[in-house]
N, C-alpha and C. Protein backbone atom coordinates (compact mmCIF):
# COMPACT_ATOMS: atom_id res chain seq x y z
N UNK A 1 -101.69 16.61 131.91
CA UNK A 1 -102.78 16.35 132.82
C UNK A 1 -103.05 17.61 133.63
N UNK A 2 -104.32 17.63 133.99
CA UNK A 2 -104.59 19.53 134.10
C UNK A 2 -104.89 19.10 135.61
N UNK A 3 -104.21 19.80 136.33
CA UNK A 3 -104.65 20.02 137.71
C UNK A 3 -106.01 19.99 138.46
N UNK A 4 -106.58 19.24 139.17
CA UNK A 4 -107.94 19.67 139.92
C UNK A 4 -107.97 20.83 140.81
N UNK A 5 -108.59 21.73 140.81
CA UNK A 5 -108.63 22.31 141.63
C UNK A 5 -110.20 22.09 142.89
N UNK A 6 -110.04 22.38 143.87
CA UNK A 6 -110.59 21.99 145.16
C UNK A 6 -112.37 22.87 144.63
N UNK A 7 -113.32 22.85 144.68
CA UNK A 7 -114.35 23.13 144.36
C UNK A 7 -114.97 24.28 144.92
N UNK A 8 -114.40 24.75 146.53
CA UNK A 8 -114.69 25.82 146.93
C UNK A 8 -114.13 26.58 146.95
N UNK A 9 -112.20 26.54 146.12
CA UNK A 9 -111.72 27.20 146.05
C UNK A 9 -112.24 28.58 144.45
N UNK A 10 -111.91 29.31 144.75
CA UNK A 10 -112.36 30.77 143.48
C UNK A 10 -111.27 30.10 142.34
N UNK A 11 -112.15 30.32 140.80
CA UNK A 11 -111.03 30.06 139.72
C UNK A 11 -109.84 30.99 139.32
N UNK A 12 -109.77 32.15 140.24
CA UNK A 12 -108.79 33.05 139.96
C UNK A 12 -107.96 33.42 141.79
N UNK A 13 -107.03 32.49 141.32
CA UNK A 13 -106.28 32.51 142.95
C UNK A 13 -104.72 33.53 142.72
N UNK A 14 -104.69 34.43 143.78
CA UNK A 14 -103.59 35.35 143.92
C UNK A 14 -102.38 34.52 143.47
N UNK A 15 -101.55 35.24 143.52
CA UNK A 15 -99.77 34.61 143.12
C UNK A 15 -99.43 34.14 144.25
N UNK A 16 -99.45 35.09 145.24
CA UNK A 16 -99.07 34.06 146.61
C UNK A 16 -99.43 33.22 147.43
N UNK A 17 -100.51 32.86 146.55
CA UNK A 17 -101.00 31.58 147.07
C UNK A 17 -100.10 30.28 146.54
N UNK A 18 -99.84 29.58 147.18
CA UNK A 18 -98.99 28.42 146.81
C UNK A 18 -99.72 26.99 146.67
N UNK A 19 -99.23 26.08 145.86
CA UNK A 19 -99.52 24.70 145.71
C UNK A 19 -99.37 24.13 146.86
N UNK A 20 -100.04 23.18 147.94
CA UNK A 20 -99.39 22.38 148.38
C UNK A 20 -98.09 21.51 148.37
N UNK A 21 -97.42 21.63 149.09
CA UNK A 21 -96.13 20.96 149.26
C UNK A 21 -95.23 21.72 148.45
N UNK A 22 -95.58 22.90 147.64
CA UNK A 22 -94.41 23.92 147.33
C UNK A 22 -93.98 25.07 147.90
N UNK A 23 -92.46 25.67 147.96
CA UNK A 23 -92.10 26.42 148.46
C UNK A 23 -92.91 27.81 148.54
N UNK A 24 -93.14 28.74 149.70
CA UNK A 24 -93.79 29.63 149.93
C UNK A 24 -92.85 31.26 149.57
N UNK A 25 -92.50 31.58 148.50
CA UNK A 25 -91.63 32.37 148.49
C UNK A 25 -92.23 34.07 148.84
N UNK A 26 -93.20 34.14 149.18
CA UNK A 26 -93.65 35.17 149.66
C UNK A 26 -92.85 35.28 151.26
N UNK A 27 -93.27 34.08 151.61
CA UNK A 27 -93.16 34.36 153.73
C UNK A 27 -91.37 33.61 153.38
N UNK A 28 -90.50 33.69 152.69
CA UNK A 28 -89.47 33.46 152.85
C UNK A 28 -88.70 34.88 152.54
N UNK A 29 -89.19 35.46 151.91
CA UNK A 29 -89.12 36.79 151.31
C UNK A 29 -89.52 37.96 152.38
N UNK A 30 -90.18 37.57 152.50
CA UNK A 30 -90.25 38.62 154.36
C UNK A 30 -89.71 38.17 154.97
N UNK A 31 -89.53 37.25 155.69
CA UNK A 31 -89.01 36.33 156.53
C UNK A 31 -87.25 36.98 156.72
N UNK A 32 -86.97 36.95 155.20
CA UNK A 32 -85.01 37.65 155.10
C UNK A 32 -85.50 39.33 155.48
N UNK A 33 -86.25 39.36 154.57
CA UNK A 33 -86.71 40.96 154.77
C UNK A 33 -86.76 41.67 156.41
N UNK A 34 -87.49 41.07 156.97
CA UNK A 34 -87.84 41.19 158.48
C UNK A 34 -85.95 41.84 159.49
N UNK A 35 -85.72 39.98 159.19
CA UNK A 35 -84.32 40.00 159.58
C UNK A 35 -83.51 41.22 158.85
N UNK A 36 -83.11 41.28 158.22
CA UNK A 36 -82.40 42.65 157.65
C UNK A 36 -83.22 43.85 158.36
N UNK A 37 -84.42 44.35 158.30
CA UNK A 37 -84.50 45.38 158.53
C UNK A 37 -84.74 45.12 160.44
N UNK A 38 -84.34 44.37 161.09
CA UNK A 38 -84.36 44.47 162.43
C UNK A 38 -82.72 44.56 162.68
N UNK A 39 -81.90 44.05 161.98
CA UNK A 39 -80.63 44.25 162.26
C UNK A 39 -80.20 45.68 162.04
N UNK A 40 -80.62 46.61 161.05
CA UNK A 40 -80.14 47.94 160.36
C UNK A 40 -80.76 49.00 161.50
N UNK A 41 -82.11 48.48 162.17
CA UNK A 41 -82.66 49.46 162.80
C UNK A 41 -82.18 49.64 163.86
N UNK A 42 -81.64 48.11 164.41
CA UNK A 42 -81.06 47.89 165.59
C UNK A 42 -79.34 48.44 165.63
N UNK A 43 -79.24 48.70 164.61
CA UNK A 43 -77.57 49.06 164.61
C UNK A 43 -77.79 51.03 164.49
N UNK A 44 -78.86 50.91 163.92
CA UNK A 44 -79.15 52.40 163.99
C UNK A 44 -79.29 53.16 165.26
N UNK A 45 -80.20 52.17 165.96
CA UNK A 45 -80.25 52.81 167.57
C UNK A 45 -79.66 52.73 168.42
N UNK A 46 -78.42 51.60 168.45
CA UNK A 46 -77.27 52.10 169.01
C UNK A 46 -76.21 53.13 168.66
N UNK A 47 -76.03 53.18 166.72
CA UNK A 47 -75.19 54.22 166.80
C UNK A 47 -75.84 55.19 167.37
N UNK A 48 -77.18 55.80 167.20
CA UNK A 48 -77.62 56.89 167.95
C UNK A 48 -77.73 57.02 169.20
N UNK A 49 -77.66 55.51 169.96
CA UNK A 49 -77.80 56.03 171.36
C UNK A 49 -76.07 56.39 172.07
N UNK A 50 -75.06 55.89 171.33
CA UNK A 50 -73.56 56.43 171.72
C UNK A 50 -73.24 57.16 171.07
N UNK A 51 -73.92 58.33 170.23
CA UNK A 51 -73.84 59.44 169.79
C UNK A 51 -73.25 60.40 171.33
N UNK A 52 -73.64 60.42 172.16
CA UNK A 52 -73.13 61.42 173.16
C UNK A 52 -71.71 61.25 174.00
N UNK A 53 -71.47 59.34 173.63
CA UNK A 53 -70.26 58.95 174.04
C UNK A 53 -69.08 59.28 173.05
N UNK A 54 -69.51 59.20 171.71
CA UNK A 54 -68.80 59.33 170.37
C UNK A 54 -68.43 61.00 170.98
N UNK A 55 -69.11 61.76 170.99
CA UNK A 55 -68.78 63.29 171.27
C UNK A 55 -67.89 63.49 172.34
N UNK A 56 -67.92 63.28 173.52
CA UNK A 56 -67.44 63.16 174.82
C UNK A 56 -66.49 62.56 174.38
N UNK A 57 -65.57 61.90 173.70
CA UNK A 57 -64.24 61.69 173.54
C UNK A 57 -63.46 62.96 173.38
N UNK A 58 -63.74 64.00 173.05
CA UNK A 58 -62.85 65.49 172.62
C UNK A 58 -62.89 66.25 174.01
N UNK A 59 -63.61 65.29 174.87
CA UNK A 59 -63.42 66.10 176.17
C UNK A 59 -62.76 65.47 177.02
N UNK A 60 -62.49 66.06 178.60
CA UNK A 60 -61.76 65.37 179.36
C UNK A 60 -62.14 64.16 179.81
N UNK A 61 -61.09 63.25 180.76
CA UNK A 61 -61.79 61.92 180.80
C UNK A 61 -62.64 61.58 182.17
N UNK A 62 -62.61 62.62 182.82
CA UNK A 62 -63.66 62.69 183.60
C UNK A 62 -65.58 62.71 183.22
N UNK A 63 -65.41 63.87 182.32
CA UNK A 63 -66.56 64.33 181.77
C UNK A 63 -66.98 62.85 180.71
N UNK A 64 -65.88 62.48 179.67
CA UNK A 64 -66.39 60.99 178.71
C UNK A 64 -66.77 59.86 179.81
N UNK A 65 -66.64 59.85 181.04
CA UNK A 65 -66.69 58.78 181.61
C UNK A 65 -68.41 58.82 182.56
N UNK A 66 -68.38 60.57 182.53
CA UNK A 66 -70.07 60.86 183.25
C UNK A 66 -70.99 60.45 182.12
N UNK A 67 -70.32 60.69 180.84
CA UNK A 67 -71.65 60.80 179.72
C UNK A 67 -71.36 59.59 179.14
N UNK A 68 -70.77 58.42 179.75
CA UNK A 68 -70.81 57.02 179.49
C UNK A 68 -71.58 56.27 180.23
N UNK A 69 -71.17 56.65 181.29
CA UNK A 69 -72.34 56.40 182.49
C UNK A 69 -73.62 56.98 182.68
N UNK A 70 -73.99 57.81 181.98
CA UNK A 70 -75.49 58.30 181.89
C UNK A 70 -76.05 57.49 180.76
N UNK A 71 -75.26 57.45 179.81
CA UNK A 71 -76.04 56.25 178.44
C UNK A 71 -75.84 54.93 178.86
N UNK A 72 -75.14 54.38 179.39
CA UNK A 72 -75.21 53.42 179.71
C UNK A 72 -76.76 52.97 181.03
N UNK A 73 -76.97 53.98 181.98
CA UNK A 73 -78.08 54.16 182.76
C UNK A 73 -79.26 54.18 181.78
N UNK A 74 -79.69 55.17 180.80
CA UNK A 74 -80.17 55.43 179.78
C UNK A 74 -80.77 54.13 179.15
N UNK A 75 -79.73 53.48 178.84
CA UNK A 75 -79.70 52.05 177.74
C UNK A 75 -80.67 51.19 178.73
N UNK A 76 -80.18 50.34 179.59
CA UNK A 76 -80.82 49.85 180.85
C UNK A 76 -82.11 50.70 181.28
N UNK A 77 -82.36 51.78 181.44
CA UNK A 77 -83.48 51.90 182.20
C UNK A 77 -84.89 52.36 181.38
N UNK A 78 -84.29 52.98 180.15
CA UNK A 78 -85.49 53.45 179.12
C UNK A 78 -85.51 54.75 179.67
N UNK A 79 -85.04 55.29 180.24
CA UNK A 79 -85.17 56.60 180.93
C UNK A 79 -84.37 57.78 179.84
N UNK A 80 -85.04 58.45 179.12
CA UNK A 80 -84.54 59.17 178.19
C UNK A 80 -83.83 60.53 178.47
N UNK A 81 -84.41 60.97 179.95
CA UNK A 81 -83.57 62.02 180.25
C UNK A 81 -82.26 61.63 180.66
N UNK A 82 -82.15 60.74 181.19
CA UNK A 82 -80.11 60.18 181.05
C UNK A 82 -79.42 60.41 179.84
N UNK A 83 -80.35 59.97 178.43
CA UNK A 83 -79.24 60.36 177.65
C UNK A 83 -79.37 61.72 177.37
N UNK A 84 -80.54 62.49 177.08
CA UNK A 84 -80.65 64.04 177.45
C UNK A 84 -79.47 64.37 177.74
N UNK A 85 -79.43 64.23 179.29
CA UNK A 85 -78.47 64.87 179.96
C UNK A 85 -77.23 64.41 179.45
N UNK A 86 -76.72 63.42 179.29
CA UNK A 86 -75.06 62.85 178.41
C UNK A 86 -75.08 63.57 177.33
N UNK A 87 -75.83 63.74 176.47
CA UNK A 87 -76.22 64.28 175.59
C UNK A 87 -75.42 65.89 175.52
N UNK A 88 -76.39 66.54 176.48
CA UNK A 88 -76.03 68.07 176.72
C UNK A 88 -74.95 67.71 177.30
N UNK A 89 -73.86 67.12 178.20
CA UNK A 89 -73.00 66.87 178.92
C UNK A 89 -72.06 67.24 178.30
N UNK A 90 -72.09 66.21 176.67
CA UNK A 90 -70.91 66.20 175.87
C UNK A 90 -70.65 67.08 174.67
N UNK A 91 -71.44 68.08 174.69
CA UNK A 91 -71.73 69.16 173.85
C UNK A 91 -71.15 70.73 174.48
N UNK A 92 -71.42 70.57 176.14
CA UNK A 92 -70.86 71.46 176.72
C UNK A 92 -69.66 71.08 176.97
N UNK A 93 -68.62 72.47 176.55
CA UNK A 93 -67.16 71.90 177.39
C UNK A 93 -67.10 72.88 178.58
N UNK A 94 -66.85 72.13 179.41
CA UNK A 94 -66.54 72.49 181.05
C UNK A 94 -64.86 72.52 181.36
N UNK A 95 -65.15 74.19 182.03
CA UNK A 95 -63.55 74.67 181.94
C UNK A 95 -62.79 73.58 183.14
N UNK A 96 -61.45 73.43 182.56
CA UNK A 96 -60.41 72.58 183.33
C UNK A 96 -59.60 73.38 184.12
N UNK A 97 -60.39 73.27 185.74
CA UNK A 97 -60.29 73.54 187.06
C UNK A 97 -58.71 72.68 187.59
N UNK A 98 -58.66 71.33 186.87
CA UNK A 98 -57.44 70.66 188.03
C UNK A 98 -56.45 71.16 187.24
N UNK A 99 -56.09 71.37 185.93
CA UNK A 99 -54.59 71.63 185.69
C UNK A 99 -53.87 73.10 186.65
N UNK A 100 -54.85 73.74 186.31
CA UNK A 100 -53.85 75.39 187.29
C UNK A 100 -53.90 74.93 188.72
N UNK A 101 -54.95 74.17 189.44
CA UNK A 101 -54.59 73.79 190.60
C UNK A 101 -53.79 72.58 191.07
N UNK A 102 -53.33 71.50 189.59
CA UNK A 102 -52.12 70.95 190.28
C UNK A 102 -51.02 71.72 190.05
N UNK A 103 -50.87 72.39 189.38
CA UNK A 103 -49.51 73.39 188.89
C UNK A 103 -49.34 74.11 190.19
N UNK A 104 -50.63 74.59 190.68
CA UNK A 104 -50.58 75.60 192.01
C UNK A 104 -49.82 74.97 193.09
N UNK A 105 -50.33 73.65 193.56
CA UNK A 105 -50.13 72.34 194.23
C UNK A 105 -48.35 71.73 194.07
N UNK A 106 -48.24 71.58 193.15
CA UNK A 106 -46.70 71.70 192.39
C UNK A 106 -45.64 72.69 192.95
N UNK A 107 -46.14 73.75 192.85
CA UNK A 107 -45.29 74.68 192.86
C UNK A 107 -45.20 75.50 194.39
N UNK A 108 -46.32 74.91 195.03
CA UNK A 108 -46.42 74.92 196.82
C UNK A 108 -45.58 73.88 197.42
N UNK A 109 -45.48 72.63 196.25
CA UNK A 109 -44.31 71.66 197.31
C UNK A 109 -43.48 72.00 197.44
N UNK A 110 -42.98 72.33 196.41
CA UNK A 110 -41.61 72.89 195.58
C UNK A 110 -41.05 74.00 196.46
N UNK A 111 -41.75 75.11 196.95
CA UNK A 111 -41.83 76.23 198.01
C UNK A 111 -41.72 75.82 199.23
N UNK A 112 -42.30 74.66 199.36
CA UNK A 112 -41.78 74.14 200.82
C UNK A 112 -40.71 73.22 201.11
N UNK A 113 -40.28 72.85 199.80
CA UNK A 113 -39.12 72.05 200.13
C UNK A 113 -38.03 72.59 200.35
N UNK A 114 -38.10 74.07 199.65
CA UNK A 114 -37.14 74.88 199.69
C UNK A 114 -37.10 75.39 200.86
N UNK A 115 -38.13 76.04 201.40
CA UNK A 115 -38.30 76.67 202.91
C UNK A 115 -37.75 75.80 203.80
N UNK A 116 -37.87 74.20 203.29
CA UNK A 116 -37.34 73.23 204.99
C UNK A 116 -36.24 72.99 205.01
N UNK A 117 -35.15 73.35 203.50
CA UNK A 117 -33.92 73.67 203.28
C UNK A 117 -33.48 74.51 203.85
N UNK A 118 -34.24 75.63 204.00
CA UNK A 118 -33.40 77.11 204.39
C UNK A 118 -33.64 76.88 206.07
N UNK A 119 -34.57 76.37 206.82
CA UNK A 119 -34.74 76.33 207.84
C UNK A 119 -33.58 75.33 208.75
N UNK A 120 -32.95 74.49 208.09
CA UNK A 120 -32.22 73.44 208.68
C UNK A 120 -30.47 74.33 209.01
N UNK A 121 -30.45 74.08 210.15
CA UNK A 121 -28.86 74.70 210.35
C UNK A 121 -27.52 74.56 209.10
N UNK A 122 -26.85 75.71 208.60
CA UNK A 122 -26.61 75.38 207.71
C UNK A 122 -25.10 75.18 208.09
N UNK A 123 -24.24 74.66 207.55
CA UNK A 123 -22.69 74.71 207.86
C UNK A 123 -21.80 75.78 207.70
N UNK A 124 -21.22 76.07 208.75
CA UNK A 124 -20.11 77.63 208.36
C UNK A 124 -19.33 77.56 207.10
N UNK A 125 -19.42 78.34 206.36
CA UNK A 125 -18.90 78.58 205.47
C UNK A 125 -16.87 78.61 205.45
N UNK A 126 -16.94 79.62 206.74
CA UNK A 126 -15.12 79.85 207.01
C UNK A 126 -15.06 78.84 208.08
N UNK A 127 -13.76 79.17 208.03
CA UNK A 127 -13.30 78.27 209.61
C UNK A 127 -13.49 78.88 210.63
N UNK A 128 -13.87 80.19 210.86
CA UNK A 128 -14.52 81.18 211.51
C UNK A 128 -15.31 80.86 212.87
N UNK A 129 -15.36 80.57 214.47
CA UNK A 129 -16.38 80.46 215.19
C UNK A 129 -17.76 80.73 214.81
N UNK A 130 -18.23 79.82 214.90
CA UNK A 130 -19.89 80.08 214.78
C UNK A 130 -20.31 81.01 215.29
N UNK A 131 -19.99 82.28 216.28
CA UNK A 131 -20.19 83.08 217.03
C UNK A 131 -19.96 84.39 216.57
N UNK A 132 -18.75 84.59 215.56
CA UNK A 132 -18.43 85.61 214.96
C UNK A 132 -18.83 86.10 213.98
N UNK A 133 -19.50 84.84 213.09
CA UNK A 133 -20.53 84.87 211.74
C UNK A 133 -21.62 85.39 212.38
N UNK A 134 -22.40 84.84 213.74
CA UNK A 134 -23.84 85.45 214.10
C UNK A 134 -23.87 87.16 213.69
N UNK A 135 -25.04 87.25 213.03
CA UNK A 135 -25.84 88.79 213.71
C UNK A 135 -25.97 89.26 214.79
N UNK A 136 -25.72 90.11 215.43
CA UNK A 136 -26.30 89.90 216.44
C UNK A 136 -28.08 90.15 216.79
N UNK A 137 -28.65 89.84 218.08
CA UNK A 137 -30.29 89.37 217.85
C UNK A 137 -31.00 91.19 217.37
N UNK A 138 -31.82 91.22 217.13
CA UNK A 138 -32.51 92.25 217.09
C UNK A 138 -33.29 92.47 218.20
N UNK A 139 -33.53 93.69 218.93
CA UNK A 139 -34.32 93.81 220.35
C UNK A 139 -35.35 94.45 219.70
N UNK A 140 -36.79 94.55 219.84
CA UNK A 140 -38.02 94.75 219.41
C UNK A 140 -38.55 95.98 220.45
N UNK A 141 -38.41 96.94 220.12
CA UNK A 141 -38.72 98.03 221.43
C UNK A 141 -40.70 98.23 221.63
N UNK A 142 -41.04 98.36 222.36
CA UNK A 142 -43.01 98.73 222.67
C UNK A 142 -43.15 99.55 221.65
N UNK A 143 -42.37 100.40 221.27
CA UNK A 143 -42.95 102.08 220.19
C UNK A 143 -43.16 102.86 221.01
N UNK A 144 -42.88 102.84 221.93
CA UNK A 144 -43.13 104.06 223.16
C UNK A 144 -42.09 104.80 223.29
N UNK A 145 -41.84 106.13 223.73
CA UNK A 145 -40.84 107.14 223.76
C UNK A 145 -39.68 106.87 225.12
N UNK A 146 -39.03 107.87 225.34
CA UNK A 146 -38.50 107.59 226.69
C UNK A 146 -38.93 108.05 227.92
């Protein structure tokens, strides 16, 4: 039995045109299509937007933590010079200022612990009066003649 077709419809109808009440495999076919390519693009623009965090790991954790916080500002605000700047952040390495100055810091306690050692009265060595071990004081003259 041969199909009617509708009278104003044209005798030569596209492929994706569908029968009533049959499946539309065109708009199901985009439909997956769509979805896939919004997930790939979307995974694309995040790996690219933690591209500057990915870098900033080989640096200190001060500096990974500025250029986390600028993409993260970045992400939220649409503001593209944030990641710019994270960007250049984590590309430049910035010389490390705190290690020689805790070593410096270190080695000033260390100098003073010793100094508040040497300053504290120390115990006579002999059985000797404490009086006989002294130096005696040094007198400091003006520099003037006689």
């Amino acid at each position: 039995m041969a199909q009617s077709i509708h009278p104003a419809a044209t005798h030569h109808l596209p492929i994706f045109v569908t029968e009533p009440g049959q499946t539309d495999y065109l708009f199901n076919g985009v439909v997956i299509f769509l979805l896939i390519a919004v997930l790939v693009v979307g995974n694309l623009y995040f790996q690219l937007h933690a591209l500057p965090e990915r870098r900033a790991h080989r640096t200190s954790k001060v500096q990974m933590e500025i250029v986390a916080i600028l993409c993260l500002i970045s992400l939220f605000t649409h503001n593209h010079i944030y990641w710019i700047a994270g960007l250049l952040l984590a590309f430049v390495q910035i010389p490390d200022f705190s290690t020689p100055l805790d070593s410096i810091a270190r080695s000033l306690a260390k100098l003073s612990e010793r100094e508040a050692e040497k300053t504290e009265e120390p115990a006579p060595l002999s059985e000797e009066p404490a009086e006989a071990t002294e130096s005696p004081p040094k007198v400091v003259g003006h520099g003037g003649g006689i």
